[in-house]
PDB file of C-alpha atoms in Angstrom:
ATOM      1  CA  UNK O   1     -51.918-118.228 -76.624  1.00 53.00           C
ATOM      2  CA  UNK O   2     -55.012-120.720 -77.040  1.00 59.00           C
ATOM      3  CA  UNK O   3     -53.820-123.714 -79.129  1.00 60.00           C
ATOM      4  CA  UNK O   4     -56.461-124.152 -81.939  1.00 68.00           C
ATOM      5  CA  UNK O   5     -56.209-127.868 -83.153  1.00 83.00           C
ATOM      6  CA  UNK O   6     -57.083-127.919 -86.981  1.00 87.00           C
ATOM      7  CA  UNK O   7     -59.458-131.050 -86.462  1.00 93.00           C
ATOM      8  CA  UNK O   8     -61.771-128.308 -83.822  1.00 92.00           C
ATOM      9  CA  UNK O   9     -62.108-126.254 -87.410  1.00 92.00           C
ATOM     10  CA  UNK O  10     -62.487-129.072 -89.609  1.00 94.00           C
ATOM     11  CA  UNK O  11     -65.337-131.292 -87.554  1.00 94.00           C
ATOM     12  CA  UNK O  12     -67.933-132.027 -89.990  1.00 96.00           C
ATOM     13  CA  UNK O  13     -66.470-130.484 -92.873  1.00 96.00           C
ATOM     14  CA  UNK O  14     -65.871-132.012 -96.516  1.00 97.00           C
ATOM     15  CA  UNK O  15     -62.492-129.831 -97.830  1.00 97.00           C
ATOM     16  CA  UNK O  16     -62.089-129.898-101.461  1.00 97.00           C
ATOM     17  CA  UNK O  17     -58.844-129.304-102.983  1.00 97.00           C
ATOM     18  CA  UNK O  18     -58.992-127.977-106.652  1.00 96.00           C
ATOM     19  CA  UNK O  19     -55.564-127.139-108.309  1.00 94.00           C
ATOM     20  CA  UNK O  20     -52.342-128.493-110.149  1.00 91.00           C
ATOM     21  CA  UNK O  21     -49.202-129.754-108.786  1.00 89.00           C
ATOM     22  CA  UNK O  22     -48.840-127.625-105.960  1.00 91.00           C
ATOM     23  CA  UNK O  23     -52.241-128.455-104.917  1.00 94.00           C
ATOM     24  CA  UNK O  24     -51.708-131.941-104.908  1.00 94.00           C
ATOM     25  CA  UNK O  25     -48.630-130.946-103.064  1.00 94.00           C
ATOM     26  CA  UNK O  26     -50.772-128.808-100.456  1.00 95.00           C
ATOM     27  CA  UNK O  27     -52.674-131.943 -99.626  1.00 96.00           C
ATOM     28  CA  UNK O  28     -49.775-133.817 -99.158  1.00 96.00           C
ATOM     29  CA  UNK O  29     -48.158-131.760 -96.990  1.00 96.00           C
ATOM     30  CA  UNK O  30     -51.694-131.762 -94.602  1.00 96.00           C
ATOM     31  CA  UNK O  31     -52.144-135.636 -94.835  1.00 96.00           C
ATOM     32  CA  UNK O  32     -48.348-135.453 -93.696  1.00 96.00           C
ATOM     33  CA  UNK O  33     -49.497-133.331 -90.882  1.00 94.00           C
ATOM     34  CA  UNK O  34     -52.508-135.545 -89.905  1.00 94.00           C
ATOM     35  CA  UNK O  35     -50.091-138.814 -90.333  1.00 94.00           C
ATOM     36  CA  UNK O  36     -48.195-137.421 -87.347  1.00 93.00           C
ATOM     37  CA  UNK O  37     -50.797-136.092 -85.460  1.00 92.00           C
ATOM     38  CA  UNK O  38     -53.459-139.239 -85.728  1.00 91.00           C
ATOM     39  CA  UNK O  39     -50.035-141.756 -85.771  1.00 91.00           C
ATOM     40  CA  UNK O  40     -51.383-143.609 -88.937  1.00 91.00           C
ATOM     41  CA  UNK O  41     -51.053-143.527 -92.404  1.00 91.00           C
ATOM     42  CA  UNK O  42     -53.038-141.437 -95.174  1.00 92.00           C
ATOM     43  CA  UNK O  43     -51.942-142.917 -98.523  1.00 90.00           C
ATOM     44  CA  UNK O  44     -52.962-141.176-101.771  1.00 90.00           C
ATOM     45  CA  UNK O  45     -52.461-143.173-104.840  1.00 81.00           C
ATOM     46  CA  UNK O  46     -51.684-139.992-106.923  1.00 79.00           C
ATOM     47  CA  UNK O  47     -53.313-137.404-108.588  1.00 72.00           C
ATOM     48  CA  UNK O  48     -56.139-138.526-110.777  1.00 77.00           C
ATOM     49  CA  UNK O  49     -56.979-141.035-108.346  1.00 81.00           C
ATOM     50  CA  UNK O  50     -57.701-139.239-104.886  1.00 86.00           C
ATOM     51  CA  UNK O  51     -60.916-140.457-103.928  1.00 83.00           C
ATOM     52  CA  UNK O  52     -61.555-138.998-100.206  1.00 90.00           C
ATOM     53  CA  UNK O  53     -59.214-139.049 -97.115  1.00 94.00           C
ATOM     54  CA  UNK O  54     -60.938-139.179 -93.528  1.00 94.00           C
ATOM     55  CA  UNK O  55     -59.235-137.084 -91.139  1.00 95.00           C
ATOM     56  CA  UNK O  56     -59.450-136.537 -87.636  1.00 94.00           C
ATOM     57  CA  UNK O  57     -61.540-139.584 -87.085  1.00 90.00           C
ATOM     58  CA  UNK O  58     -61.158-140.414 -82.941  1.00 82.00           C
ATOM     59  CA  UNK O  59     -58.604-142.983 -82.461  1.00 70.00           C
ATOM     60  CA  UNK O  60     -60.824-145.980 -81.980  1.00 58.00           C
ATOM     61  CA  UNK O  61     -63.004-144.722 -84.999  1.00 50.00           C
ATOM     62  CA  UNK O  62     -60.436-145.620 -87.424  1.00 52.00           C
ATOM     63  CA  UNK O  63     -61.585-147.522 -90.733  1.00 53.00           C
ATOM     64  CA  UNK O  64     -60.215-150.596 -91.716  1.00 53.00           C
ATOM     65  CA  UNK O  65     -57.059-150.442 -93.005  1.00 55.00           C
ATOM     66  CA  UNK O  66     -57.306-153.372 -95.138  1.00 54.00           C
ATOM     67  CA  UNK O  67     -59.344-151.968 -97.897  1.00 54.00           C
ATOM     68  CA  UNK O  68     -57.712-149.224-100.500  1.00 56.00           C
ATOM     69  CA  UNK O  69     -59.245-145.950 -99.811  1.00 55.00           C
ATOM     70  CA  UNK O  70     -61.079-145.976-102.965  1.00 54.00           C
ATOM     71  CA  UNK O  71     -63.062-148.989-102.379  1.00 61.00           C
ATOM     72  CA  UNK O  72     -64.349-147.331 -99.043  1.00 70.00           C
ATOM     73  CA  UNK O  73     -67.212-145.255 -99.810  1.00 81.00           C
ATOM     74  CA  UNK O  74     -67.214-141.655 -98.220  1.00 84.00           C
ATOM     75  CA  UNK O  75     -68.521-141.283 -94.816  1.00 90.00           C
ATOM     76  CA  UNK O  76     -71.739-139.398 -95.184  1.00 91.00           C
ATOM     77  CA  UNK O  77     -72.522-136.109 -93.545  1.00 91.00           C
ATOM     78  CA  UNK O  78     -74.193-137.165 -90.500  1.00 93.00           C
ATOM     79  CA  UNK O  79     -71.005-139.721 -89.743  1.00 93.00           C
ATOM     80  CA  UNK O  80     -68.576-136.985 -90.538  1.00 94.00           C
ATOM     81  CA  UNK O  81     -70.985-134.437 -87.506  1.00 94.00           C
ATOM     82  CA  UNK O  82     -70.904-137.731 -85.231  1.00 93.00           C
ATOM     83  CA  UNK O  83     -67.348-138.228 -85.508  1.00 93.00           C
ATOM     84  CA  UNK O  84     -66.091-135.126 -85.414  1.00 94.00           C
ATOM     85  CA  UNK O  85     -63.829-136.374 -88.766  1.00 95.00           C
ATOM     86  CA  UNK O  86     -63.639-134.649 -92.254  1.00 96.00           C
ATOM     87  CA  UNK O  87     -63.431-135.376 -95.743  1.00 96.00           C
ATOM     88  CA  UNK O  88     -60.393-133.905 -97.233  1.00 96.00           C
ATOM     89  CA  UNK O  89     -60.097-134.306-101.289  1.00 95.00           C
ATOM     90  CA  UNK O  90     -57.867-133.360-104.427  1.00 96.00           C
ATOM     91  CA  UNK O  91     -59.106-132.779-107.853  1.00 94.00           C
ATOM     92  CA  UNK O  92     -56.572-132.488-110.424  1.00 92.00           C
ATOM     93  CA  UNK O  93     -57.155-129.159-112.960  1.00 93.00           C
ATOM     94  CA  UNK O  94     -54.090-127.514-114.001  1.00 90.00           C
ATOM     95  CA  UNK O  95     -56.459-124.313-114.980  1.00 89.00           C
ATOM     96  CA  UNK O  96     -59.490-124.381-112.932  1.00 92.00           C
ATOM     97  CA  UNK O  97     -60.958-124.968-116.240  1.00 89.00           C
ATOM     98  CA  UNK O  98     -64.720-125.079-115.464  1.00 89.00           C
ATOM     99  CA  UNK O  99     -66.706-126.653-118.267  1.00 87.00           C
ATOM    100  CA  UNK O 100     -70.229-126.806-118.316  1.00 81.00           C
ATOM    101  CA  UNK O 101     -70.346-130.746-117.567  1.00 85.00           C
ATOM    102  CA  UNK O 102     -68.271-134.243-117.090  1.00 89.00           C
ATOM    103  CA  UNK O 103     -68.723-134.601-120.745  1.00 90.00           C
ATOM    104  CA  UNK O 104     -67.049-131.590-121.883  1.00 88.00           C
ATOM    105  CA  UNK O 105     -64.336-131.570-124.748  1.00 85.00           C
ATOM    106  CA  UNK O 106     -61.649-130.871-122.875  1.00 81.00           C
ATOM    107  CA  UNK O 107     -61.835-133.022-119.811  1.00 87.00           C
ATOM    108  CA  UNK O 108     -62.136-136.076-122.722  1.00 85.00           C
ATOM    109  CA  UNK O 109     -59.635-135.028-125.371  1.00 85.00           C
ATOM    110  CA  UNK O 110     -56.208-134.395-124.340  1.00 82.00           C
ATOM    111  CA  UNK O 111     -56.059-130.424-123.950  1.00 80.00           C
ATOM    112  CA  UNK O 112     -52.064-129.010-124.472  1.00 84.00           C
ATOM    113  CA  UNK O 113     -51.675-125.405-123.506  1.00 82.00           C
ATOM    114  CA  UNK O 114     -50.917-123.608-127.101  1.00 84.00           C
ATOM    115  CA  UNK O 115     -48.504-121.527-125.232  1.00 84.00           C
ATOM    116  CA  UNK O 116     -46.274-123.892-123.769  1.00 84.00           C
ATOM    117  CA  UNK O 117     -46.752-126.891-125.676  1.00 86.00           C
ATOM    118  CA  UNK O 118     -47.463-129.036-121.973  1.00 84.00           C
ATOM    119  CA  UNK O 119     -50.726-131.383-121.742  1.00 85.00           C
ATOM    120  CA  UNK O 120     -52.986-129.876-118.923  1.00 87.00           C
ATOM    121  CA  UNK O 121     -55.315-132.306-116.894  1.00 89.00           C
ATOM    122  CA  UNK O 122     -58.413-130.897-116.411  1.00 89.00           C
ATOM    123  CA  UNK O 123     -60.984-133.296-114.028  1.00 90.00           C
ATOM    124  CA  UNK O 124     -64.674-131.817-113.549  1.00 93.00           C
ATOM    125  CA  UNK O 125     -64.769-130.297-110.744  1.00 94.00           C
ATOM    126  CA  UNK O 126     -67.998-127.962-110.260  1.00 94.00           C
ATOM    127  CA  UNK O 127     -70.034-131.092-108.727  1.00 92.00           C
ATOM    128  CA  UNK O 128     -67.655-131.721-106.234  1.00 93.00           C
ATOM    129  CA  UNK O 129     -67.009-127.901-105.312  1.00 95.00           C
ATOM    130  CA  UNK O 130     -70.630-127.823-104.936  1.00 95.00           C
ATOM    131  CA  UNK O 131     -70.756-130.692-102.105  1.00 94.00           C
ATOM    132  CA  UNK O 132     -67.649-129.211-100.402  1.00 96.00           C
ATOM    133  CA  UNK O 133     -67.605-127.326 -97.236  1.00 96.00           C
ATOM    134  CA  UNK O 134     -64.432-126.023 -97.784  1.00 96.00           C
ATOM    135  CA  UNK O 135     -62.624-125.501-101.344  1.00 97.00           C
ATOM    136  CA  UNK O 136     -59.313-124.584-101.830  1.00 96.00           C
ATOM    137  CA  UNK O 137     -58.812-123.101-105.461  1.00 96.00           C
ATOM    138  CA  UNK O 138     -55.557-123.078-106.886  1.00 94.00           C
ATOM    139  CA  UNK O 139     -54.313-121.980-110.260  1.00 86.00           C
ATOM    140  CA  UNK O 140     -50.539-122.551-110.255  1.00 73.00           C
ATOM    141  CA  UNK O 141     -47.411-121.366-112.692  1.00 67.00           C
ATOM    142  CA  UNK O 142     -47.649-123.852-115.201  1.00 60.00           C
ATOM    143  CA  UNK O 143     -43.985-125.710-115.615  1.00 56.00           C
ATOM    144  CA  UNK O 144     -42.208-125.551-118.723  1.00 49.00           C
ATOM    145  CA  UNK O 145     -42.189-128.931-120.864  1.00 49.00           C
ATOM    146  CA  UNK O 146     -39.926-131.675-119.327  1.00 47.00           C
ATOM    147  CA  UNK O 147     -40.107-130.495-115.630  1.00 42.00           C
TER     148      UNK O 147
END
């Protein structure tokens, strides 16, 4: 059969990844796959802090490594077309709680689940879905305190 590489599919693309923990895990496991793949490293410094990961950027394309990720600004839409690269992103929200806007109680106040007794984290997330490509929505089995 053909062999369709992911990076054909993803050219151009900004992929948003919305969900809990196995989301975050989901975008793990493909920056694992691109690690391999592109023979470099994709470091995320954990949930409420993934700012943007470049993928599939041609080898000699590859950004400075010396700067954290965050402090790079996102490759705009034109470089992303150019390079052939995409934008892949996770945005922790345990519920897919969408909220009017940023400034909504519950992305500011801690927000426990009255069921379970476990503090969700919610991040808004509409803007982001709205720039995306791609989004991957995920609304995951919520653990049990402690776990």
């Amino acid at each position: 059969g053909h062999h369709i590489d992911m990076c054909d599919s993803f050219a151009g693309k900004r992929i948003t990844m919305i969900g809990g923990e196995h989301i975050f895990r989901l975008h793990i496991h493909l920056l694992q796959h691109r690690e391999r793949a592109e023979k470099k490293l994709f470091p995320c410094p954990y949930h409420e802090f993934c700012t943007h990961h470049q993928i599939c950027l041609p080898y000699q394309q590859s950004e400075d490594v010396a700067l954290p990720p965050r402090y790079i600004k996102p490759p705009t839409t034109q470089e992303l077309v150019e390079t052939e690269s995409a934008v892949v992103k996770y945005i922790v929200s345990d519920t897919l709680l969408s909220a009017l806007n940023e400034s909504s109680w519950e992305y500011t106040l801690p927000y426990v689940d009255p069921m379970t007794g476990i503090r969700l984290r919610e991040t808004y997330w509409l803007a982001a879905a709205r720039k995306a490509n791609v989004v991957i929505l995920g609304r995951g089995p919520l653990s049990a305190p402690g776990q």
